[in-house]
XYZ file of C-alpha atoms in Angstrom:
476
model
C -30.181 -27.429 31.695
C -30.226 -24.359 28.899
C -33.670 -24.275 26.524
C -32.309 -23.498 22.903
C -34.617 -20.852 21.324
C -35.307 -20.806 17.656
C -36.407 -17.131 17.283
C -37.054 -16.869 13.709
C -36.484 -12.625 13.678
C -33.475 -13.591 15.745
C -32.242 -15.973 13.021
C -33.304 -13.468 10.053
C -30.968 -10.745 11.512
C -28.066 -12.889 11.265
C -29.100 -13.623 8.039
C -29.526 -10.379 7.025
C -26.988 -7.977 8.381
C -28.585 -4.195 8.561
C -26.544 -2.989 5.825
C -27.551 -5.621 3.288
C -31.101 -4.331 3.805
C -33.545 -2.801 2.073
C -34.183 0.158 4.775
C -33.385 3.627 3.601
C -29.730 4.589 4.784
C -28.518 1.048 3.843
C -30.071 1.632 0.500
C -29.490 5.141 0.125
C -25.592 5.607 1.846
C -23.792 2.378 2.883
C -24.631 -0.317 0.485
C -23.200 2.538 -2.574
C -20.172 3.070 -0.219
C -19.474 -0.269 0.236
C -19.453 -0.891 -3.647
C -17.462 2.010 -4.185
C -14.424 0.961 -1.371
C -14.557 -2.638 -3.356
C -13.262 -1.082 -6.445
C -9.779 -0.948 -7.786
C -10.122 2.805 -8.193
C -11.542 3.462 -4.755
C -8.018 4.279 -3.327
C -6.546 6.586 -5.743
C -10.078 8.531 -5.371
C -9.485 8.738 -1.686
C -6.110 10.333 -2.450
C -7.045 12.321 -4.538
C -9.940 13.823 -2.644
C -7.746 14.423 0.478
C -4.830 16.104 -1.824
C -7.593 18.271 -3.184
C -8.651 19.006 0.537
C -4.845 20.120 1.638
C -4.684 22.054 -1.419
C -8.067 23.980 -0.865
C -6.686 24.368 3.045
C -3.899 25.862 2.438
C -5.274 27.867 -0.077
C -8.560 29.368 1.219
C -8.668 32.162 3.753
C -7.792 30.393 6.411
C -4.614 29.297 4.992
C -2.157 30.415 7.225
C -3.795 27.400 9.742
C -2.891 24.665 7.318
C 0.920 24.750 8.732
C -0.010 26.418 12.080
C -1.723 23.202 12.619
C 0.738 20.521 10.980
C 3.533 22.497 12.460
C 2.128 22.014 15.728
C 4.391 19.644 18.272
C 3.394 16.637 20.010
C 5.502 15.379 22.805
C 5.286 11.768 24.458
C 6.707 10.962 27.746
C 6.412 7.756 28.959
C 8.066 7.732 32.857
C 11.494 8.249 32.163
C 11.547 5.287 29.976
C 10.125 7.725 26.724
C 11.063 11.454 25.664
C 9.727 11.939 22.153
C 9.718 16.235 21.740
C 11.043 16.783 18.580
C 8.267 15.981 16.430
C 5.383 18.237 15.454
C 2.385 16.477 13.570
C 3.857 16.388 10.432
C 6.656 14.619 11.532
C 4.393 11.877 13.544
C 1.931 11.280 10.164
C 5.679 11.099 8.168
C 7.686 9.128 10.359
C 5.487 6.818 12.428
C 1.568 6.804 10.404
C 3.532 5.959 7.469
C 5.768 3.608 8.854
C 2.083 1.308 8.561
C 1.995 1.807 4.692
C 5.653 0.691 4.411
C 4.657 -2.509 7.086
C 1.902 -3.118 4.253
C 3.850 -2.458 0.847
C 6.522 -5.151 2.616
C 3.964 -7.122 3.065
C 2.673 -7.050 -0.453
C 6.144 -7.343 -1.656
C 6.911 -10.415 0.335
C 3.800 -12.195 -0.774
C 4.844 -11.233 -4.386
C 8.214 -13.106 -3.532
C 6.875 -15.686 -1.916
C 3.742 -16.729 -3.767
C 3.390 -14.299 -6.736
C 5.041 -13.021 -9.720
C 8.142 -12.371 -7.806
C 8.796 -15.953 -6.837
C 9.768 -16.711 -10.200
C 12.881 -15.488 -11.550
C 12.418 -15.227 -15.205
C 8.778 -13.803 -14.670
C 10.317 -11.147 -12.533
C 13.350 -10.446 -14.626
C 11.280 -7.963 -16.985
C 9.648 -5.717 -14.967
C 12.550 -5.744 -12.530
C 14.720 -4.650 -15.040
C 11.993 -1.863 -16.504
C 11.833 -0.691 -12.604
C 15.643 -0.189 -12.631
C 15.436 1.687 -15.520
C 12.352 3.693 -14.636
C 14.296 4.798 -11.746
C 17.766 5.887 -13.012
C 16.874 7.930 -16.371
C 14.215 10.182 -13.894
C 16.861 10.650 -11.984
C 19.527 11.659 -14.500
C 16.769 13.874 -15.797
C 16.300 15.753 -12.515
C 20.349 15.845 -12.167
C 20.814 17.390 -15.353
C 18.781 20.454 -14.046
C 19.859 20.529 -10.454
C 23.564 19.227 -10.076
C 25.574 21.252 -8.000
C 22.945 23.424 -6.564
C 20.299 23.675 -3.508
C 17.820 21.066 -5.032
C 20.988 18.217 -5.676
C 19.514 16.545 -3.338
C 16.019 15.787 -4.682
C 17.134 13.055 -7.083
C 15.092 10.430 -5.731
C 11.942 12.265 -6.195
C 10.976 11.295 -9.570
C 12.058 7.536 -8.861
C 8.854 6.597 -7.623
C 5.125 5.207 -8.833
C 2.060 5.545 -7.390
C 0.866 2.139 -7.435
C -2.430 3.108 -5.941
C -2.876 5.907 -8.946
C -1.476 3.682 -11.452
C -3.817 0.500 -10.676
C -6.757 3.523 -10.821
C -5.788 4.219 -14.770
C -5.921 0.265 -15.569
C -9.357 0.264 -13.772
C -10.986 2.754 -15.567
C -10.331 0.866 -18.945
C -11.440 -2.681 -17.417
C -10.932 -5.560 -19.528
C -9.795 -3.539 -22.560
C -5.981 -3.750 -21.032
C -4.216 -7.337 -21.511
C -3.979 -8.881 -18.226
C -0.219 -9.789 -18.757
C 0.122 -6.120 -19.099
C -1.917 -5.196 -15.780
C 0.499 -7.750 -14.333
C 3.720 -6.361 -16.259
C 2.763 -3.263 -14.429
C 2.179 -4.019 -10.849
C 5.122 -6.171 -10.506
C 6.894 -3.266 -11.707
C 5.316 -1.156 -9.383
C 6.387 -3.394 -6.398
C 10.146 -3.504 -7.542
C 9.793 0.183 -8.085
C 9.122 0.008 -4.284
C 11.505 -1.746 -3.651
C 14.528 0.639 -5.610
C 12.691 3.668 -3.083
C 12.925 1.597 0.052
C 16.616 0.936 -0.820
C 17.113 4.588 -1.796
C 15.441 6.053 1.210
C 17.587 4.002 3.449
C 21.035 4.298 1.907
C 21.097 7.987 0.582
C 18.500 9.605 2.970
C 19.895 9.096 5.890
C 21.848 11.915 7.280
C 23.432 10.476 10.484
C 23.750 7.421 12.073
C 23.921 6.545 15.811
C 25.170 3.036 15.608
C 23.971 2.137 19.800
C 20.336 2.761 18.267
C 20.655 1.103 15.265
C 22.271 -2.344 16.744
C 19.156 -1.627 19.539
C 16.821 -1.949 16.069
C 18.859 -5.016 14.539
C 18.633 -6.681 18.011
C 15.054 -6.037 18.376
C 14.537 -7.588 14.617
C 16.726 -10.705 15.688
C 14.437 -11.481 18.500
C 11.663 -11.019 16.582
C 13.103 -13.900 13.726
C 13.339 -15.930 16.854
C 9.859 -15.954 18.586
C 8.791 -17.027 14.730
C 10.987 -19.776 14.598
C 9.976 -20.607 18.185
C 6.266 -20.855 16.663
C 5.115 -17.901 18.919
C 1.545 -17.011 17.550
C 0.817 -14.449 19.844
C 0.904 -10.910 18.327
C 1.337 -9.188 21.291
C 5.175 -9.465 21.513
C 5.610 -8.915 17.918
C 4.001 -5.527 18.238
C 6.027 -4.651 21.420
C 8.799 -5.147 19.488
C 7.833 -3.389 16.312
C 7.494 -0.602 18.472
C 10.863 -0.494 20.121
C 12.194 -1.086 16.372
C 10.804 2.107 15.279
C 11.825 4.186 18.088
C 15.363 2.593 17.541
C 15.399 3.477 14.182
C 13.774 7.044 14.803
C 16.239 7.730 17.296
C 19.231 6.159 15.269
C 18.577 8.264 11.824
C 17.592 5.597 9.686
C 14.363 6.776 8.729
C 12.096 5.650 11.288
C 9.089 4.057 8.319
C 11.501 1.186 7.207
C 11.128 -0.032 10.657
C 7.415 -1.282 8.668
C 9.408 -2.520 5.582
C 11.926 -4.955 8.348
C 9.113 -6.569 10.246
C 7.126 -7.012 7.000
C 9.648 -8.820 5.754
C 10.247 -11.106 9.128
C 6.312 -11.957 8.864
C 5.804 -15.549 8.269
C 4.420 -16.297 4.366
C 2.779 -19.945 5.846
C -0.129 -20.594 7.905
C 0.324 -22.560 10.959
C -1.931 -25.090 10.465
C -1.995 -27.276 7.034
C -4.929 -26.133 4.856
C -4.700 -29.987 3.615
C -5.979 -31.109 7.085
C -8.487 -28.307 7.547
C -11.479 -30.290 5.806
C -11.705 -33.265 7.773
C -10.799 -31.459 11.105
C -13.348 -28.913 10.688
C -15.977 -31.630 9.403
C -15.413 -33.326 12.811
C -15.896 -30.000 14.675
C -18.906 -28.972 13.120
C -20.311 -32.610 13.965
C -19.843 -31.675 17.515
C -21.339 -28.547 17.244
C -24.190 -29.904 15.388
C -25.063 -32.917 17.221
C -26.070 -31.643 20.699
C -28.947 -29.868 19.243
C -30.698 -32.941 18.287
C -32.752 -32.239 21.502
C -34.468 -28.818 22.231
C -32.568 -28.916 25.888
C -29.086 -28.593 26.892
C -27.298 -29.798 29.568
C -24.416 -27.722 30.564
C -21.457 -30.202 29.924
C -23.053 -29.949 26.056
C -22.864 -26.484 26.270
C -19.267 -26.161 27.042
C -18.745 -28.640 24.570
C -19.976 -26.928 21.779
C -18.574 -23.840 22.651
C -15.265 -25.520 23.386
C -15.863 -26.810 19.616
C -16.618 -23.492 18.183
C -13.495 -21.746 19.666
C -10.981 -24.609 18.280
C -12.680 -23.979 14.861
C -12.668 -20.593 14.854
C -8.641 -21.093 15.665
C -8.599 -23.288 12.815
C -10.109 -21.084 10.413
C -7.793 -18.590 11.383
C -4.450 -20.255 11.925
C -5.326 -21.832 8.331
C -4.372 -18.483 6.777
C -0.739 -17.161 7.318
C -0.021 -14.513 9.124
C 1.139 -12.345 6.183
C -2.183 -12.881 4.314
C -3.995 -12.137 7.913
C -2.267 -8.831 8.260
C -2.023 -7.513 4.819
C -5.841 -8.406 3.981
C -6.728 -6.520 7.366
C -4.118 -3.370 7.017
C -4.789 -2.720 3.711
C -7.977 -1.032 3.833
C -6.360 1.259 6.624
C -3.626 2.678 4.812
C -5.663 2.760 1.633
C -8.045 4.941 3.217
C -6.905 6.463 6.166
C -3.272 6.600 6.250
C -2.396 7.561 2.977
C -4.900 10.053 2.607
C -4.163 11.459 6.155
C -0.453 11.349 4.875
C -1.640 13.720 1.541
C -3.586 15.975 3.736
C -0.414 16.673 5.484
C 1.520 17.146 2.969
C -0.114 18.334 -0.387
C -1.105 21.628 0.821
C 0.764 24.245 -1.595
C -0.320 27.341 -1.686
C -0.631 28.450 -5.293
C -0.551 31.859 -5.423
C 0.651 34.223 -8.259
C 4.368 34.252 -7.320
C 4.532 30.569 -6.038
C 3.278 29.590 -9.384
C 6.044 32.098 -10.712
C 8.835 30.755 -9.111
C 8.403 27.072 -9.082
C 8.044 27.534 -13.425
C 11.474 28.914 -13.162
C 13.080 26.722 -10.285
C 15.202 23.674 -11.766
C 13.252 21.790 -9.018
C 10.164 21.732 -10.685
C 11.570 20.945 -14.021
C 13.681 18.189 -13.312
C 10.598 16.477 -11.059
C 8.409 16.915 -13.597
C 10.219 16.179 -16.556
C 11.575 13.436 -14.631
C 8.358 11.709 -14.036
C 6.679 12.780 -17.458
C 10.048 12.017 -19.526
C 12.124 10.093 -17.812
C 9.877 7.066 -17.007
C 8.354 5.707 -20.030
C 11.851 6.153 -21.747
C 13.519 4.526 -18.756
C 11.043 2.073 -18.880
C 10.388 1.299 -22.237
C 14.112 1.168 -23.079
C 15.264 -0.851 -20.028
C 12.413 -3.478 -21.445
C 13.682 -3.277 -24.977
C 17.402 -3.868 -23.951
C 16.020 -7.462 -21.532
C 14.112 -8.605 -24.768
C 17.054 -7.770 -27.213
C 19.737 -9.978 -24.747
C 16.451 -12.696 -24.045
C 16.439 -11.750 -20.456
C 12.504 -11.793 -20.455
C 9.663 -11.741 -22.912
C 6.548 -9.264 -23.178
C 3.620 -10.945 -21.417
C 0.998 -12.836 -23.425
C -1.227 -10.133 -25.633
C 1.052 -7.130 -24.273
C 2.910 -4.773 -27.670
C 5.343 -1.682 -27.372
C 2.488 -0.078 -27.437
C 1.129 -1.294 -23.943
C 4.478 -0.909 -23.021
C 4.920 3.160 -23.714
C 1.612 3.720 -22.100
C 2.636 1.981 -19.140
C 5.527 3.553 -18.837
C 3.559 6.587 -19.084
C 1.743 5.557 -16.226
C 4.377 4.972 -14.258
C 4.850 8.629 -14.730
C 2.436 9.501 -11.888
C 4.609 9.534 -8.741
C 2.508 10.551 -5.750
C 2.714 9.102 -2.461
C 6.232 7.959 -2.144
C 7.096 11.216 -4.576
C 6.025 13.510 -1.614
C 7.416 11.576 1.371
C 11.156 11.418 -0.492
C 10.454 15.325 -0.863
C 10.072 15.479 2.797
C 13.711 13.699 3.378
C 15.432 15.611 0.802
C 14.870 19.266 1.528
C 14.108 21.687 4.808
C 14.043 24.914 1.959
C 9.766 25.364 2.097
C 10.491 27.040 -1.384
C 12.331 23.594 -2.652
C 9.747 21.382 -0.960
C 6.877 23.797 -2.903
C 8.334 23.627 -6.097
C 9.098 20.033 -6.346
C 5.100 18.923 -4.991
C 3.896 21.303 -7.863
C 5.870 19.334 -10.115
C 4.747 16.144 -8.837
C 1.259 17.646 -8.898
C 1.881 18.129 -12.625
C 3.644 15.542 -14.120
C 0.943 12.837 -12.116
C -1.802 15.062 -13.931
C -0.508 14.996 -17.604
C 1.414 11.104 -16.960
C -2.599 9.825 -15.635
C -4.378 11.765 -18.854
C -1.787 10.856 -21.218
C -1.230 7.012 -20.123
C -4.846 6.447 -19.982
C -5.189 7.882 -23.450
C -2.630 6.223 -25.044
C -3.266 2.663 -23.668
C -7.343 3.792 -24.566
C -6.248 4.113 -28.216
C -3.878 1.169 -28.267
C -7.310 -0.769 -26.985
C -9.210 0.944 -29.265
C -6.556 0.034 -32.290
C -6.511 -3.634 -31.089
C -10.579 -3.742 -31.643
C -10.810 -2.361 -34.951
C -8.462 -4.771 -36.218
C -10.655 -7.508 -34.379
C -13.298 -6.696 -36.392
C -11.612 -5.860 -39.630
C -11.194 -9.184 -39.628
C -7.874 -11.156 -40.432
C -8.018 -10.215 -43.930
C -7.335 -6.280 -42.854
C -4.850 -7.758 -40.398
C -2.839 -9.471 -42.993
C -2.634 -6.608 -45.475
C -2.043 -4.369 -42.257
C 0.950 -6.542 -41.721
């Protein structure tokens, strides 16, 4: 027999977790930070502040550390089963830290197929099409200053958004943005992810060991088949997510999309119908419930109940798909650790009087940033004007050309994926410098100038609100 205590502090604790109190570092540190990572913003803040960090690194008097340190190699042996030595850390946060963000932008972009704005064509066709051209005019802007010479191969620098920088503009100007036109973005965003994915796996790889790759196709196949076997165990998933990226490292395919495959292979349905979950977990928390009727249990009750508790806490969890699982877990991870690990790593540019110098004058610079500050919102804006003219899509409910400039404008501010395609396309340090200060630039003036422009359109949209529709119709 077990006695089953009702201690009433015992019961207020679960009640009320520590942070949720009222004591003085809840109060005071964790309850603000808390409220703060909830925010849309909280990511691109994150980023920001770790750039900023790399920047004042490499740029403070102990700046000759900032690549001593990232230059620094890190070996793994594993028997003779493992022989990783050609990567310093640089290289590990690049190729195998970031290979999680690109496991959770597949993820997001899968879901989007699946379940969101992606699933349906016509809703898709729009920003799809602005993506497209949001990636080739940057691109033919950054030709036209680099063709033929050392920094040719930088083209898919300016291809990219910054979704996490992007969704921070829309925050900061709440409800005063359509929604139709925070959604017009974001899906564009995603198939702008999708364009780099394709890009970085087609044009920047430099050679191919085909025994490696068909070693990372295999490993993928058996993966599709423990899913359709119903395996729910993650433990051979990950096994072989790992052998996929060392394939892929090994094989010159750039080792991240290994994130991107098994994203994609990651079932979109929960194992166990939601439609059934009621009743079943009704019935379950009947047998929890009823043993302690009495104030004593015997121990058959006791396994019972805890037998009960496990299958609902299966239930509850096998209700939500794996994909949702993941993403809703990873997310917060890459948001805040990975991607500003990945910044500190790589924004660190020292600006000193000749660097500054020489990156105004380099075609680099000018073709990334005019790329990014040009080239998207007229890529954009005309790629969306050419699917309304033929009727491929419509502008979402409440969104003008106006929204639609600014936007593009935001889409301007290529970051994250910016720096990690400037990684694959040059091993020059003077090419890699001048092409980060341009995407250090252009994200600067794209941010300042969408946010003002879509502030004004807002701004335009409530004085004619409360002209009235008398204004309105002699406006018109």
């Amino acid at each position: 027999m077990r006695a089953v205590t009702d201690d009433p502090d015992t019961a207020a604790s679960v009640r009320h977790a520590w942070s949720a109190s009222d004591r003085y570092v809840p109060r005071t540190f964790v309850q603000p930070l808390q409220r703060f990572l909830d925010t849309e913003a909280a990511g691109g803040v994150v980023l920001i502040v770790a750039a900023l960090a790399a920047i004042v690194w490499a740029n403070g008097p102990f700046g000759t550390s900032y690549e001593t340190f990232w230059g620094t190699p890190l070996r793994v042996e594993l028997g003779g089963l493992l022989h990783i030595d050609h990567l310093d850390l640089r290289a590990w946060v690049n190729d195998a830290l970031m290979a999680f963000f690109f496991f959770v932008a597949g993820l997001e972009i899968k879901r989007e197929v699946v379940h969101g704005d992606l699933r349906d064509p016509k809703a898709a066709a729009l920003p799809a099409i602005a993506a497209i051209g949001g990636m080739i005019v940057p691109a033919m802007i950054y030709l036209a200053f680099n063709r033929g010479g050392d920094g040719g191969g930088g083209w898919g620098i300016p291809m990219a958004t910054d979704i996490a920088f992007a969704v921070g503009v829309l925050s900061l100007l709440g409800d005063r943005v359509p929604s139709g036109a925070k959604i017009f973005l974001l899906t564009l965003a995603i198939a702008d992810d999708i364009g780099a994915i394709v890009v970085i796996a087609i044009f920047y790889t430099d050679t191919l060991a085909a025994g490696w790759l068909a070693g990372a196709v295999a490993g993928l196949v058996v993966m599709a088949l423990l899913r359709n076997l119903d395996v729910r165990s993650l433990a051979p998933f990950i096994a072989l997510g790992v052998w996929v990226w060392l394939a892929l490292l090994e094989s010159g395919v750039h080792a991240t999309l290994a994130g991107v495959s098994v994203a994609l292979l990651t079932p979109a349905w929960s194992f166990y119908d939601p439609r059934r979950f009621a009743s079943d977990a009704r019935r379950l928390v009947d047998e929890v419930e009823a043993p302690f009727a009495d104030d004593i249990l015997t121990d058959d009750e006791l396994d019972r109940t805890e037998s009960a508790l496990a299958e609902l806490s299966r239930l509850t969890t096998e209700t939500r798909s794996p994909l949702e699982r993941l993403e809703s877990g990873l997310a917060p991870w890459t948001a805040f650790v990975v991607v500003p690990i990945f910044a500190l790593a790589n924004a660190g540019v020292p600006f000193s009087a000749d660097a500054v110098a020489d990156a105004v004058t380099n075609p680099v610079t000018a073709g990334v940033a005019l790329g990014l500050v040009l080239g998207k919102p007229i890529g954009i804006t005309l790629a969306t004007l050419i699917a309304v003219r033929l009727g491929v899509g419509v502008l979402p409910r409440g969104t003008g050309w106006s929204h639609v400039v600014g936007l593009g404008m935001t889409g301007g501010i290529g970051f994250t994926v910016a720096l990690f395609v400037t990684g694959l396309s040059f091993d020059d340090p003077v090419l890699t410098d001048a092409a980060k200060m341009g995407i250090f630039a252009a994200s600067i003036v794209a941010g300042l100038v969408g946010l003002a422009m879509l502030r004004s359109v807002a701004a335009a949209a409530t004085e004619d609100v409360e002209a009235g529709p008398d204004a309105a119709d002699a406006a018109a």
